[in-house]
mmCIF file of C-alpha atoms in Angstrom:
data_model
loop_
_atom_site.group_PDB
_atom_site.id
_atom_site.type_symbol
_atom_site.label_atom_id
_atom_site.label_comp_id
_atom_site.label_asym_id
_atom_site.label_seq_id
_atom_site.Cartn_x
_atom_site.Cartn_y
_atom_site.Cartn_z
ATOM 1 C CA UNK A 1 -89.157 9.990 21.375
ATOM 2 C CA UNK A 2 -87.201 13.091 21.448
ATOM 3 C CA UNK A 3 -85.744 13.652 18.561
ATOM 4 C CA UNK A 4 -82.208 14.038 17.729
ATOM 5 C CA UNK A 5 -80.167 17.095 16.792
ATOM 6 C CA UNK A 6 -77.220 16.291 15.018
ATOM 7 C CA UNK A 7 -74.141 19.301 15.092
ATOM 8 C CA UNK A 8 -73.063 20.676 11.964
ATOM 9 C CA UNK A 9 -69.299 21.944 11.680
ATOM 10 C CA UNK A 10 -71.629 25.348 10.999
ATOM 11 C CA UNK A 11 -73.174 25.428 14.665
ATOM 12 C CA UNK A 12 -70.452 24.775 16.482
ATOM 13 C CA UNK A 13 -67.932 27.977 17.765
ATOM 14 C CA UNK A 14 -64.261 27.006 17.432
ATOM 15 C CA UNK A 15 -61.795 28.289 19.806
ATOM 16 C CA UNK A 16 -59.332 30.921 18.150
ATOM 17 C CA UNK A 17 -56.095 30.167 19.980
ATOM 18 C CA UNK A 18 -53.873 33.272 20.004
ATOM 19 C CA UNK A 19 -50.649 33.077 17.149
ATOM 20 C CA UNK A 20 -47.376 32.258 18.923
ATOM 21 C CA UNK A 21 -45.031 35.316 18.824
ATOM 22 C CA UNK A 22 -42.180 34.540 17.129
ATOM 23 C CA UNK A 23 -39.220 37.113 17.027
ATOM 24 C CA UNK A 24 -38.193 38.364 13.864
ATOM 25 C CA UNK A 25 -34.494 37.418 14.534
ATOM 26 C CA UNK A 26 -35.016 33.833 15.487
ATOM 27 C CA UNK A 27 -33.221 31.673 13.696
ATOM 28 C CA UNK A 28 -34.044 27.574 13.429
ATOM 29 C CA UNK A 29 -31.090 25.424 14.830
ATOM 30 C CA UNK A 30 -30.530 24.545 10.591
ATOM 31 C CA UNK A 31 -30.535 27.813 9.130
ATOM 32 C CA UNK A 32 -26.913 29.408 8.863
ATOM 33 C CA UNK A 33 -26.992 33.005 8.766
ATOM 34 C CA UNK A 34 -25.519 34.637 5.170
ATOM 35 C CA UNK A 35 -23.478 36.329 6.728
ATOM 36 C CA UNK A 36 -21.417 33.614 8.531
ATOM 37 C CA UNK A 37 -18.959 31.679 6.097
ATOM 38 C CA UNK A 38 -18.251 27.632 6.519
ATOM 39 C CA UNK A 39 -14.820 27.128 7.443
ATOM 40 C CA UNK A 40 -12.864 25.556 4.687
ATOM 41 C CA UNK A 41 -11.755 21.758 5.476
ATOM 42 C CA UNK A 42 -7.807 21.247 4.932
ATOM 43 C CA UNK A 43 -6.522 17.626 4.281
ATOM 44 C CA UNK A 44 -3.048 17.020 5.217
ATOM 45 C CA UNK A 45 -3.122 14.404 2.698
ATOM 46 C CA UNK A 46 -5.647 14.659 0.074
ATOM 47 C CA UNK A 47 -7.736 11.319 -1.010
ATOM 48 C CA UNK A 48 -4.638 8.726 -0.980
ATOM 49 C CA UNK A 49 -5.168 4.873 -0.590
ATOM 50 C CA UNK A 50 -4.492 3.614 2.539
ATOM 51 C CA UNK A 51 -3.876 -0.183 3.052
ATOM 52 C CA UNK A 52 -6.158 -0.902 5.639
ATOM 53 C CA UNK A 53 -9.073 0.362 2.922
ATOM 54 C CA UNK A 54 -7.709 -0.647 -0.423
ATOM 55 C CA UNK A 55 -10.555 -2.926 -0.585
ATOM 56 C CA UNK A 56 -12.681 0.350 -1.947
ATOM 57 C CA UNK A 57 -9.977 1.444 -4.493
ATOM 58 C CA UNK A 58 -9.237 -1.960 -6.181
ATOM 59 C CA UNK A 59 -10.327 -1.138 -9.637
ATOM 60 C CA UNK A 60 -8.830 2.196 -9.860
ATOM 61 C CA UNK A 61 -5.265 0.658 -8.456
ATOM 62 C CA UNK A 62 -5.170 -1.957 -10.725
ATOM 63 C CA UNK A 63 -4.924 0.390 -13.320
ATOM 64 C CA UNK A 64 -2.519 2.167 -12.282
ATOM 65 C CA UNK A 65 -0.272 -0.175 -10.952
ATOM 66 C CA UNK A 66 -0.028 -1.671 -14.628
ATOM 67 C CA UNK A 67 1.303 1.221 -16.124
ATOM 68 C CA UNK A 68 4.478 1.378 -13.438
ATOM 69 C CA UNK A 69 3.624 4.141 -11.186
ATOM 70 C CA UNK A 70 4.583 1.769 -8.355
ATOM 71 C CA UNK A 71 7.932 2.509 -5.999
ATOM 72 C CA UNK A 72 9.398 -0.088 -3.752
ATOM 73 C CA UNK A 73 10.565 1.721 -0.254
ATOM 74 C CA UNK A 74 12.429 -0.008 2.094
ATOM 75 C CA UNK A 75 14.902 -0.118 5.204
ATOM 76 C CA UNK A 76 11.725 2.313 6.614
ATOM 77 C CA UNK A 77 11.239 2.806 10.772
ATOM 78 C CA UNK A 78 9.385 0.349 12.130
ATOM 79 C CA UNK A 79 6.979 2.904 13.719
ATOM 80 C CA UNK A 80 6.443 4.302 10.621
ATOM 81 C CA UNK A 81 3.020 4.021 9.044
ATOM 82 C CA UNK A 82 0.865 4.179 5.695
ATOM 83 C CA UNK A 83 -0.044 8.034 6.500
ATOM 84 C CA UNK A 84 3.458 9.019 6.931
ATOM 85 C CA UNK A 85 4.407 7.714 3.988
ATOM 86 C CA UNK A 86 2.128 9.176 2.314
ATOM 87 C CA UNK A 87 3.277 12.759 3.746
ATOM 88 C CA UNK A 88 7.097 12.089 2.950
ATOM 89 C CA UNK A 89 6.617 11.086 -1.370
ATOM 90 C CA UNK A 90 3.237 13.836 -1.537
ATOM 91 C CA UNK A 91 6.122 16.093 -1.993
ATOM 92 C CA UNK A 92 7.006 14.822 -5.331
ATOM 93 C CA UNK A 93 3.483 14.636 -6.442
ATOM 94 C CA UNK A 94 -0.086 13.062 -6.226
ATOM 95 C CA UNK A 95 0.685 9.884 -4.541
ATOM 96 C CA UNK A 96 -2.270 7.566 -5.422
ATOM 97 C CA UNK A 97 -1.991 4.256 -2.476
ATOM 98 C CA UNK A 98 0.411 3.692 0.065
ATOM 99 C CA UNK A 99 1.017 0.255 1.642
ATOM 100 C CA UNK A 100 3.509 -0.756 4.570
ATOM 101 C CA UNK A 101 3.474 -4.294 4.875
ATOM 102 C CA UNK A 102 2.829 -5.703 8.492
ATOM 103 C CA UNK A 103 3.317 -8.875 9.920
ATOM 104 C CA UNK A 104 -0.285 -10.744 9.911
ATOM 105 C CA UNK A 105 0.555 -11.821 13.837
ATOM 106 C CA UNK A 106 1.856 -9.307 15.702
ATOM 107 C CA UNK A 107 0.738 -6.047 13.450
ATOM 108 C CA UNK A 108 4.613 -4.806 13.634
ATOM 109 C CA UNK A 109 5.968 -3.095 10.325
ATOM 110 C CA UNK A 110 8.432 -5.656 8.406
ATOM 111 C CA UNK A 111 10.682 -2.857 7.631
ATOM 112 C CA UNK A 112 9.088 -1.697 4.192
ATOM 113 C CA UNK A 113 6.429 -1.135 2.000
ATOM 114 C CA UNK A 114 4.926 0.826 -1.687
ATOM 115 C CA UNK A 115 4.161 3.994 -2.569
ATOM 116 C CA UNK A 116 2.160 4.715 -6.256
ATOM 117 C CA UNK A 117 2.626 7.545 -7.608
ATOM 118 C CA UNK A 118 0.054 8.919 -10.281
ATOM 119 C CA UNK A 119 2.390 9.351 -13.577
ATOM 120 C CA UNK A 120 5.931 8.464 -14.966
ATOM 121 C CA UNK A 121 7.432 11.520 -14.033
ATOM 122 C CA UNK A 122 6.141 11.623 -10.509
ATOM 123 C CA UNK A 123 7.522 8.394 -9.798
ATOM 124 C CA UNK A 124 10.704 8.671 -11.421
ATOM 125 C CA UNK A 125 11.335 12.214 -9.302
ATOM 126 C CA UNK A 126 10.273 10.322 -5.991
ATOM 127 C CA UNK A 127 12.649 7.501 -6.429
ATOM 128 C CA UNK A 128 15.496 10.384 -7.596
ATOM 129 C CA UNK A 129 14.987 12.295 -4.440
ATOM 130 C CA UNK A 130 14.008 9.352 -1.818
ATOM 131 C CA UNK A 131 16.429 6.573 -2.818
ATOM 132 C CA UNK A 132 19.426 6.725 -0.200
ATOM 133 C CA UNK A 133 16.880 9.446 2.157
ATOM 134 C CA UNK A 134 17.843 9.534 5.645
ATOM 135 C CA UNK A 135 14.827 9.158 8.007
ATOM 136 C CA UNK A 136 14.719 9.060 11.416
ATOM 137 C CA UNK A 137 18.334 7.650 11.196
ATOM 138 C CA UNK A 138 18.073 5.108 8.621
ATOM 139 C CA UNK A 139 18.742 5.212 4.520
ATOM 140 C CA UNK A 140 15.990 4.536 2.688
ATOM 141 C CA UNK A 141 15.973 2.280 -0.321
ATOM 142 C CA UNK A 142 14.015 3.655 -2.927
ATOM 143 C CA UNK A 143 12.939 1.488 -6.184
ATOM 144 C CA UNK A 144 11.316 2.012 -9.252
ATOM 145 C CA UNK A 145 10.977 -0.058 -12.245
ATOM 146 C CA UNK A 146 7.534 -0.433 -14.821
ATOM 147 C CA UNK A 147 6.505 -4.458 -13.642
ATOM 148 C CA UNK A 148 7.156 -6.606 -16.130
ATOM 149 C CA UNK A 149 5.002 -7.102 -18.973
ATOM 150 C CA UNK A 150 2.618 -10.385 -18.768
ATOM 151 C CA UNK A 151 3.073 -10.500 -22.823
ATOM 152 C CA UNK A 152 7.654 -10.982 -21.916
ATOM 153 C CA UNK A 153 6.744 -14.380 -20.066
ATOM 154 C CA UNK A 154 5.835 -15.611 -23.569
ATOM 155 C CA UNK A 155 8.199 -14.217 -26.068
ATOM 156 C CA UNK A 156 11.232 -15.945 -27.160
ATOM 157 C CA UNK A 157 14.019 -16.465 -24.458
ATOM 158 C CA UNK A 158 16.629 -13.884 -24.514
ATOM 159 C CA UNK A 159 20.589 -14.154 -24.563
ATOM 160 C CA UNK A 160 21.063 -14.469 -20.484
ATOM 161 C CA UNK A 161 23.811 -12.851 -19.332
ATOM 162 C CA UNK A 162 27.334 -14.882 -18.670
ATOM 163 C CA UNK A 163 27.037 -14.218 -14.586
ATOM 164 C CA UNK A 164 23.990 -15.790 -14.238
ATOM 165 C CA UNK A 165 23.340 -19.062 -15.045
ATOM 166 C CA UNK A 166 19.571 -19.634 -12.735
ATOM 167 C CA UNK A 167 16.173 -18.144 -12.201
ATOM 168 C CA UNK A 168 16.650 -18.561 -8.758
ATOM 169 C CA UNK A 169 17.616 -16.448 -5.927
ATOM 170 C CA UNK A 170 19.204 -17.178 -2.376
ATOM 171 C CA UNK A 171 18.055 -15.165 0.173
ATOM 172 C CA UNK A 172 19.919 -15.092 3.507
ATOM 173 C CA UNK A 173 20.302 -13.748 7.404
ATOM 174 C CA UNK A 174 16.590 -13.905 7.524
ATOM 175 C CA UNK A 175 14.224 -12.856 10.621
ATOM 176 C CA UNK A 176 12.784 -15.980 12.070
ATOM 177 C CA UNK A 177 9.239 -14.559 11.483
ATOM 178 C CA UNK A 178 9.419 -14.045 7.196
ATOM 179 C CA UNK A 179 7.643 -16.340 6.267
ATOM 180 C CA UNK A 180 6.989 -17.733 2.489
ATOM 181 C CA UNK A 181 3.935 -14.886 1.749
ATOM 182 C CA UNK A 182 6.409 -12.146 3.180
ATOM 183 C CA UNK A 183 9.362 -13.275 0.726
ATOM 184 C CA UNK A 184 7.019 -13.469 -2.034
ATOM 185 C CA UNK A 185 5.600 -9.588 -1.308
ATOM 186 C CA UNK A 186 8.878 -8.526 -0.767
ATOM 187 C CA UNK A 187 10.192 -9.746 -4.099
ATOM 188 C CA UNK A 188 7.279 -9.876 -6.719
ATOM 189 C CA UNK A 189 8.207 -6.221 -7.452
ATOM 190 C CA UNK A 190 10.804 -7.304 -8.995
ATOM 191 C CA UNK A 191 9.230 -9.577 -11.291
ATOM 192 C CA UNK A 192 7.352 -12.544 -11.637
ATOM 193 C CA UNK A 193 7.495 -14.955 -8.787
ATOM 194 C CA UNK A 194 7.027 -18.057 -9.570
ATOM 195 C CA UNK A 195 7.755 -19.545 -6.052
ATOM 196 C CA UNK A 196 8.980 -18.483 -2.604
ATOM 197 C CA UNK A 197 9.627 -20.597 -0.034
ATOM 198 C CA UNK A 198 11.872 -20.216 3.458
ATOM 199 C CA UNK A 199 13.450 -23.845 4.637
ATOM 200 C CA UNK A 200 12.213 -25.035 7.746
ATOM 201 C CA UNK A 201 13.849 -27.268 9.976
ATOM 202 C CA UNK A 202 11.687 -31.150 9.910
ATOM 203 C CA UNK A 203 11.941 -31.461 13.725
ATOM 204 C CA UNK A 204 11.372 -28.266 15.196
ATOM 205 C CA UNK A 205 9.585 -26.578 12.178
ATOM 206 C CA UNK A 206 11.224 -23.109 12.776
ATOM 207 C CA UNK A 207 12.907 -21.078 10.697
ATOM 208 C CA UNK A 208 16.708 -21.717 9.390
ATOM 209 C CA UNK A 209 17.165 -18.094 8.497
ATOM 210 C CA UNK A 210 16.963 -18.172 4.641
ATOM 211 C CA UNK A 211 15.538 -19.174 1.241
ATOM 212 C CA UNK A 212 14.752 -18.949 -2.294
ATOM 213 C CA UNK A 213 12.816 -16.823 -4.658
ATOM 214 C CA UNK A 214 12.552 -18.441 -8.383
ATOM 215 C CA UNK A 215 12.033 -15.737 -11.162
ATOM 216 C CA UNK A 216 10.383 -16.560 -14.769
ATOM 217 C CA UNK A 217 13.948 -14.899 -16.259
ATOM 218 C CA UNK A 218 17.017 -14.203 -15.260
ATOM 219 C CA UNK A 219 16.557 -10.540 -16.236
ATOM 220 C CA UNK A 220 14.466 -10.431 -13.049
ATOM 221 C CA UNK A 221 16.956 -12.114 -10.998
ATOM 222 C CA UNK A 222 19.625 -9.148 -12.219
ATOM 223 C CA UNK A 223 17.046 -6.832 -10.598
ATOM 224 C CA UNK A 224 16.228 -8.576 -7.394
ATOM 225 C CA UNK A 225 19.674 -8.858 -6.384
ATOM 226 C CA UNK A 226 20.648 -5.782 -7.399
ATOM 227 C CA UNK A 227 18.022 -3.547 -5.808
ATOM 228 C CA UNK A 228 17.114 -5.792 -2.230
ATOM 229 C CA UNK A 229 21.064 -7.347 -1.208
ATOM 230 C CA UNK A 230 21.067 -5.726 2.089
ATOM 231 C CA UNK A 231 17.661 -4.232 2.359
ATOM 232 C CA UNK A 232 15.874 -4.110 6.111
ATOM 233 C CA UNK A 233 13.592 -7.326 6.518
ATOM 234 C CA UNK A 234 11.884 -7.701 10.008
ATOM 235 C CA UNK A 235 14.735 -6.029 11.475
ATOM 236 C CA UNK A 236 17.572 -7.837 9.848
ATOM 237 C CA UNK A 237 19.438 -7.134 6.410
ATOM 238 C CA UNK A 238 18.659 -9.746 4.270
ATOM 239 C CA UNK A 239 22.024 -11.254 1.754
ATOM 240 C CA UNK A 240 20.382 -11.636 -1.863
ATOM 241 C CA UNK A 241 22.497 -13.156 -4.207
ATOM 242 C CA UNK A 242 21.973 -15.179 -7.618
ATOM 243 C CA UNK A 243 21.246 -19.105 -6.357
ATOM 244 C CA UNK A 244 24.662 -21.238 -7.245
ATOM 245 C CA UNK A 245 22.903 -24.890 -8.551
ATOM 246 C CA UNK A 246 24.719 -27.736 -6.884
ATOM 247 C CA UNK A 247 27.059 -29.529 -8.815
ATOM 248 C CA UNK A 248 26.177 -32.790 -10.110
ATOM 249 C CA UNK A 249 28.890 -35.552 -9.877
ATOM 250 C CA UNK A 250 29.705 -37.777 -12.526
#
């Protein structure tokens, strides 16, 4: 039997393959030469809160929305959005979210929206400079007021004044899509809403143009009426005015 010869790694010749030639100014597609600078990146508005992604921010707002940063804008173009919002009240300072409220149907603007601001002072000079601000044709209606404080819903009932005798407010001349969510956003700036609710007619179940807001004080009522009588809702002005209680007969 002829015997077997087994190859060693040692008796075998390798083939030397020649080096690749590489040029000495070859750069990979990832190297950046030192030479060559990365152009800076410019933000027209730098990290602000929009309200299609407030989702992400929710903590951080919260926080800031309790100490009173928050400005109520209204009477605003229809076509205008979050991002130019944001543009217009940077001006005044670092404006932290901005929110135009849409209609949940048809996507349309309902005529107004918030802006927060990141201090005091910021949001006091926006409301200073903004409130009565003619854009694109219309006067802006520029709010701002600290929210009321959770701890004033349980403290002793204060002296109310003589003109206002209910914690209710009638809202008027209203657009036949507002519904009872869109009173309630509109209006919980102003304080603490306990309900909202548009009438309805029973047989055809649309709108009849107006309804009520009920505050927890009538301090809150004093600032509703005062700061939203006349204020662009869906394309109407809406009539805000302290709720007369029907007289009872004896």
């Amino acid at each position: 039997m002829a015997s077997l010869h087994l190859l060693s790694s040692k008796t075998l010749n390798p083939i030397t393959l020649p080096k690749p030639i590489i040029p000495t100014s070859f750069q990979t597609p990832f190297s950046i030469p030192t030479s060559i600078k990365p152009i800076p990146s410019f933000r027209t508005v730098p990290k602000v809160a929009l309200s299609h992604n407030l989702e992400l921010n929710n903590g951080f707002l919260s926080s800031v929305e309790k100490d009173g940063f928050k400005l109520f804008v209204g009477n605003l173009p229809f076509h205008v959005g979050d991002l130019d919002l944001a543009k217009l009240f940077q001006t005044c300072g670092n404006v932290v979210m901005v929110e135009v409220v849409y209609d949940k149907l048809n996507r349309r603007s309902r005529g107004f929206g918030f802006v927060t601001m990141s201090s005091v002072k910021e949001a006091e000079a926006a409301a200073k400079k903004f409130d009565g601000y003619e854009l694109e044709g219309r006067q802006l209606r520029v709010n701002y007021g600290p929210p009321p404080s959770k701890k004033s819903f349980i403290k002793e009932p204060k002296e109310e004044r003589n003109d206002i005798n209910t914690n209710t407010v009638y809202v008027g001349n209203l657009s036949w899509s507002v519904d009872n969510e869109t009173l309630e956003t509109l209006f919980w700036e102003h304080g603490n809403v306990m309900q909202a609710k548009v009438h309805y007619d029973k047989d055809s179940g649309r709108s009849r143009g107006f309804g009520f807001v009920t505050y927890s004080c009538a301090d809150e009522v004093y600032s509703a009426v005062e700061s939203l009588d006349g204020v662009d809702l869906d394309g109407r002005n809406i009539r805000v005015s302290v709720a007369v209680p029907p007289q009872r007969h004896s």
